[in-house]
PDB file of C-alpha atoms in Angstrom:
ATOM      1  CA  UNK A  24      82.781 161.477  75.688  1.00 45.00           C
ATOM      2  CA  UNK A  25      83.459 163.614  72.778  1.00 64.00           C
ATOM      3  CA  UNK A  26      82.986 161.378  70.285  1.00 83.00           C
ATOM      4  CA  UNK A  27      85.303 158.908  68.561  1.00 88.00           C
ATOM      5  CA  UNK A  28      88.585 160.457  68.771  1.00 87.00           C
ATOM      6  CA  UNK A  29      88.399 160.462  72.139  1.00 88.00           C
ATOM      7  CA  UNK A  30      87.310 156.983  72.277  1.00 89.00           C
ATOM      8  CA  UNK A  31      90.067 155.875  70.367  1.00 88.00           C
ATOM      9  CA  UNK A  32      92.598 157.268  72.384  1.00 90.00           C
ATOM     10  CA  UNK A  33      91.746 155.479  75.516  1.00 91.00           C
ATOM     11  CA  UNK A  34      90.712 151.881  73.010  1.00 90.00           C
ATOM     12  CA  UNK A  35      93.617 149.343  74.346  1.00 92.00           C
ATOM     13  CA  UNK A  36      92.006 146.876  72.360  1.00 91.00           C
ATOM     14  CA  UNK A  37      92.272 148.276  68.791  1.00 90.00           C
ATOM     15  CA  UNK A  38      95.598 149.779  70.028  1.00 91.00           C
ATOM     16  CA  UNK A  39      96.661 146.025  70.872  1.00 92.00           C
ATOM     17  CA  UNK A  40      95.904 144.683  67.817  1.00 94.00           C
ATOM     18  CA  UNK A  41      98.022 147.439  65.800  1.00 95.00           C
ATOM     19  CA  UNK A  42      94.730 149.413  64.118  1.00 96.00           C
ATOM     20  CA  UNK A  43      95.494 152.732  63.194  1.00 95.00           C
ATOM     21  CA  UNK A  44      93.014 155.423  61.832  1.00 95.00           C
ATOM     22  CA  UNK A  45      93.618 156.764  58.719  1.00 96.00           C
ATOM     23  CA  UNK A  46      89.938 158.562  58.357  1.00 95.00           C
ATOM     24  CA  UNK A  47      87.750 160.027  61.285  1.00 94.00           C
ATOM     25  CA  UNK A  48      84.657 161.737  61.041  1.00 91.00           C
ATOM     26  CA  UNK A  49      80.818 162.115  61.789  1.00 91.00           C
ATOM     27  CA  UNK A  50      79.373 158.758  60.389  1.00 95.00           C
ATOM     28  CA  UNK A  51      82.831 157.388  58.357  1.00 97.00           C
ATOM     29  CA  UNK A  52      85.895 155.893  59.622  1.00 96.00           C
ATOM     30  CA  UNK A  53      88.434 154.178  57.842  1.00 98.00           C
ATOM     31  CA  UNK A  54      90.614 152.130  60.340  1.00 98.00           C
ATOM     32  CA  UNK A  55      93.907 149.791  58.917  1.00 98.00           C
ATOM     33  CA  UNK A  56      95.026 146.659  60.740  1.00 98.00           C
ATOM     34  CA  UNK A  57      98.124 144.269  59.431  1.00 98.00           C
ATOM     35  CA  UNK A  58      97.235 140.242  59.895  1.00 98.00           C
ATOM     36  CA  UNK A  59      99.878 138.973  62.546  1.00 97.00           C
ATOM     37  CA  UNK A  60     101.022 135.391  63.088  1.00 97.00           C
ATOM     38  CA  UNK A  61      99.104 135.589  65.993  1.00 97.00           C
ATOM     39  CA  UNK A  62      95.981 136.389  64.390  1.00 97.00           C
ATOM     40  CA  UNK A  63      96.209 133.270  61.751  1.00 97.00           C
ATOM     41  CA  UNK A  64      93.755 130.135  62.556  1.00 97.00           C
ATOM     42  CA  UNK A  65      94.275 126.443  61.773  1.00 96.00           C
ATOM     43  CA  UNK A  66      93.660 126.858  57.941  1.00 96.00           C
ATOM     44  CA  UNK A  67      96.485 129.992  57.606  1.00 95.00           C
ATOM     45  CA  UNK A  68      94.163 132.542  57.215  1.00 97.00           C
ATOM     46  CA  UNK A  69      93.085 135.330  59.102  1.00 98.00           C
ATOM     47  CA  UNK A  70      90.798 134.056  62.039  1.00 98.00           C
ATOM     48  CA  UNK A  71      87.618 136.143  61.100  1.00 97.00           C
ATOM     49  CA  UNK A  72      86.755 137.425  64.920  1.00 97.00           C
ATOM     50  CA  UNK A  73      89.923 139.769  64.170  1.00 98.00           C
ATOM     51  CA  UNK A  74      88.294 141.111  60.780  1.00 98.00           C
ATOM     52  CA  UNK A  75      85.203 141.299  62.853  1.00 98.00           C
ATOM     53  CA  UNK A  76      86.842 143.349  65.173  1.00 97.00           C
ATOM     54  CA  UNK A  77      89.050 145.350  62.800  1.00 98.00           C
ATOM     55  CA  UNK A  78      85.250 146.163  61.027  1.00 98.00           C
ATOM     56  CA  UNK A  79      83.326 146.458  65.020  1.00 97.00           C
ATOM     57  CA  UNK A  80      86.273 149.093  65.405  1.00 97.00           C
ATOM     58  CA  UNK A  81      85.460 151.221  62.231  1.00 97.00           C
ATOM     59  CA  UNK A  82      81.512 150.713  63.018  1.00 97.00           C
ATOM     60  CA  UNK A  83      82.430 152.423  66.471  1.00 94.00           C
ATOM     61  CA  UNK A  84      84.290 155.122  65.215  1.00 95.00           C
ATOM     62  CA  UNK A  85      81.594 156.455  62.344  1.00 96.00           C
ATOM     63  CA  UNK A  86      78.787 156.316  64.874  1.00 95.00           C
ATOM     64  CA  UNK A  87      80.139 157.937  67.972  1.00 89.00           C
ATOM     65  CA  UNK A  88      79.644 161.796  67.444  1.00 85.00           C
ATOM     66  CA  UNK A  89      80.733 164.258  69.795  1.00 85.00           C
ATOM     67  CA  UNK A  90      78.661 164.424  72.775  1.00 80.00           C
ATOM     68  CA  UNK A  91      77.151 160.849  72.566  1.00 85.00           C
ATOM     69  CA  UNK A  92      78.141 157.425  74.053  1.00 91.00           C
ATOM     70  CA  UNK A  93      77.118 154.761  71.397  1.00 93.00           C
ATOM     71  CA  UNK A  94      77.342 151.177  71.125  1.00 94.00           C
ATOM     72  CA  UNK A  95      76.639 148.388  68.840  1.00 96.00           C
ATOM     73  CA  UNK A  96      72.654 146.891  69.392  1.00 97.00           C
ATOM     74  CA  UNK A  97      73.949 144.373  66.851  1.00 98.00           C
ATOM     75  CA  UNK A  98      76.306 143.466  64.123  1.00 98.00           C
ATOM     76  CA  UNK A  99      76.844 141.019  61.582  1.00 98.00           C
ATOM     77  CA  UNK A 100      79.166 139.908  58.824  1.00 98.00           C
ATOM     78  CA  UNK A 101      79.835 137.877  55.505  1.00 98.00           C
ATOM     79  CA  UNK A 102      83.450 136.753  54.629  1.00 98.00           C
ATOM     80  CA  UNK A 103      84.062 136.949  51.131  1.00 98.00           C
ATOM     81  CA  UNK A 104      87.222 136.482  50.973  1.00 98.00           C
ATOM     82  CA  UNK A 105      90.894 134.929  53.216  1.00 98.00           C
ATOM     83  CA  UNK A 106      93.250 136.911  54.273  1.00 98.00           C
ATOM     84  CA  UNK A 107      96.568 136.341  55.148  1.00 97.00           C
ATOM     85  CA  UNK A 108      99.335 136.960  57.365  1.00 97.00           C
ATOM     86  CA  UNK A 109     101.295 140.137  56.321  1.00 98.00           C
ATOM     87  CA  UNK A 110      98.151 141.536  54.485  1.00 98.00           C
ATOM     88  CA  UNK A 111      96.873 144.905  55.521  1.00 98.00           C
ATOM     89  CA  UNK A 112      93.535 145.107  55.673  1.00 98.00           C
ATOM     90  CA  UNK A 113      91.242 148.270  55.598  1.00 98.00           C
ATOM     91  CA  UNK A 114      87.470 148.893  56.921  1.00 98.00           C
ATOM     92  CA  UNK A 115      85.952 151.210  55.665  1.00 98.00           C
ATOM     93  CA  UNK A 116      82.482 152.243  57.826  1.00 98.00           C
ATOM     94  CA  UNK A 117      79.688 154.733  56.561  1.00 98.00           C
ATOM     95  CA  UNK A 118      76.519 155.608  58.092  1.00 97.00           C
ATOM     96  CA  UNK A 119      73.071 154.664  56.273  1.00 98.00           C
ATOM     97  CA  UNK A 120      70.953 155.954  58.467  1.00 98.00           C
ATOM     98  CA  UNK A 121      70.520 157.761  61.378  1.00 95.00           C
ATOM     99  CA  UNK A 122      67.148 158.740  63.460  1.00 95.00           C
ATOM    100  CA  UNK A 123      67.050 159.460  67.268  1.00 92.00           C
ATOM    101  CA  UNK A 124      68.747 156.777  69.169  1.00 94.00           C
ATOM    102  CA  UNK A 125      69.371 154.161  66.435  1.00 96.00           C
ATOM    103  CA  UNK A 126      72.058 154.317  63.445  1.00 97.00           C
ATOM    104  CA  UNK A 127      72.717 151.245  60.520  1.00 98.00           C
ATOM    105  CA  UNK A 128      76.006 151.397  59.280  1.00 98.00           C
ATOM    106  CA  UNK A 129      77.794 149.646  56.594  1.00 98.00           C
ATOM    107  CA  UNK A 130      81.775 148.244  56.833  1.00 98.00           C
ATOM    108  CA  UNK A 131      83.401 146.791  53.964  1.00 98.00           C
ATOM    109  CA  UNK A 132      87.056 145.521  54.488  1.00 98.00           C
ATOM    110  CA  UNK A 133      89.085 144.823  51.692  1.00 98.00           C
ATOM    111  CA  UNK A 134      92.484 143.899  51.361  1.00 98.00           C
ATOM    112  CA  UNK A 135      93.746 146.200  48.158  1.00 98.00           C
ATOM    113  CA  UNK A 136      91.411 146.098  45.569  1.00 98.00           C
ATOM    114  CA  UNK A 137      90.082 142.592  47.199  1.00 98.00           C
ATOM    115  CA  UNK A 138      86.893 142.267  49.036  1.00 98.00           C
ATOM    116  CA  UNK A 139      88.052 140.259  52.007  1.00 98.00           C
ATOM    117  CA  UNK A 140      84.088 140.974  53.957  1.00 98.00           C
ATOM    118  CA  UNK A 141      81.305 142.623  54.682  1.00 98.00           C
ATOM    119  CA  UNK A 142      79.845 144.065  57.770  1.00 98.00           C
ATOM    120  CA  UNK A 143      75.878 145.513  59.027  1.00 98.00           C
ATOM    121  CA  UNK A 144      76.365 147.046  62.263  1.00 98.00           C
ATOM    122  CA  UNK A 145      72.993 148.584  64.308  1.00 98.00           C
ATOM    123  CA  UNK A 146      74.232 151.640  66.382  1.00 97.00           C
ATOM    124  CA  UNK A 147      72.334 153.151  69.800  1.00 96.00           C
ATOM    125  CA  UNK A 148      73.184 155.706  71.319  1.00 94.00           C
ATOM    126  CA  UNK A 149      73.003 155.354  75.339  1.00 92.00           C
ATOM    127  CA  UNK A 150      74.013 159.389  76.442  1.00 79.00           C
ATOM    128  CA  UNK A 151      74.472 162.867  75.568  1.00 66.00           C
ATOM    129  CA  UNK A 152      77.587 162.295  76.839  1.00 54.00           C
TER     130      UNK A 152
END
């Protein structure tokens, strides 16, 4: 694979879901996603498995470098905040650390100026590619 642009050009899922990439590089990634109607829960807000996805999405894209396949060991998130439908939402990943096979990286996702959640994400990396 070489590396996340390439992954996101054959990623049906983020593609589904209307994510776009607005930033891609070497441990960052900004990725943008509008809340649909079909994303809303029982309460009217954003269901949070699509912000964890929208922030899994920007996780993927700052730790897959050219000539490596890697995945998420783990991941985990606080909500902070609701969003709603019609809100565009932004993650914003950046790597804090990178040694051999293993990567942490941090996603916050805000909506404007509000902090909608916050996202730890462990990276390994499975292949040189």
């Amino acid at each position: 694979m070489d590396g996340a642009a390439e992954m996101f050009a054959r990623d049906r899922a983020s593609e589904s879901l209307g994510m776009s990439v607005v930033e891609l590089e070497p441990g960052r990634a900004v990725l943008e996603m509008t809340v649909t109607d079909l994303m809303v829960n029982g309460h009217g807000i954003a269901h949070g498995g699509f912000v964890f996805l929208l922030a899994d999405s920007a996780f993927a894209g700052a730790c897959n470098y050219p000539g490596a396949v890697t995945v998420a060991a783990s991941a985990e998130i606080v909500f902070v905040s609701p969003a709603r439908e019609g809100e565009r939402l932004t993650a914003t990943a950046v790597e804090r650390h990178r040694a051999g096979k293993s990567g942490i990286y941090d996603v916050t996702v805000r909506c404007g100026d509000r902090l909608v959640a916050e996202f730890r994400g462990l990276s390994r990396t499975l292949s040189a590619g």
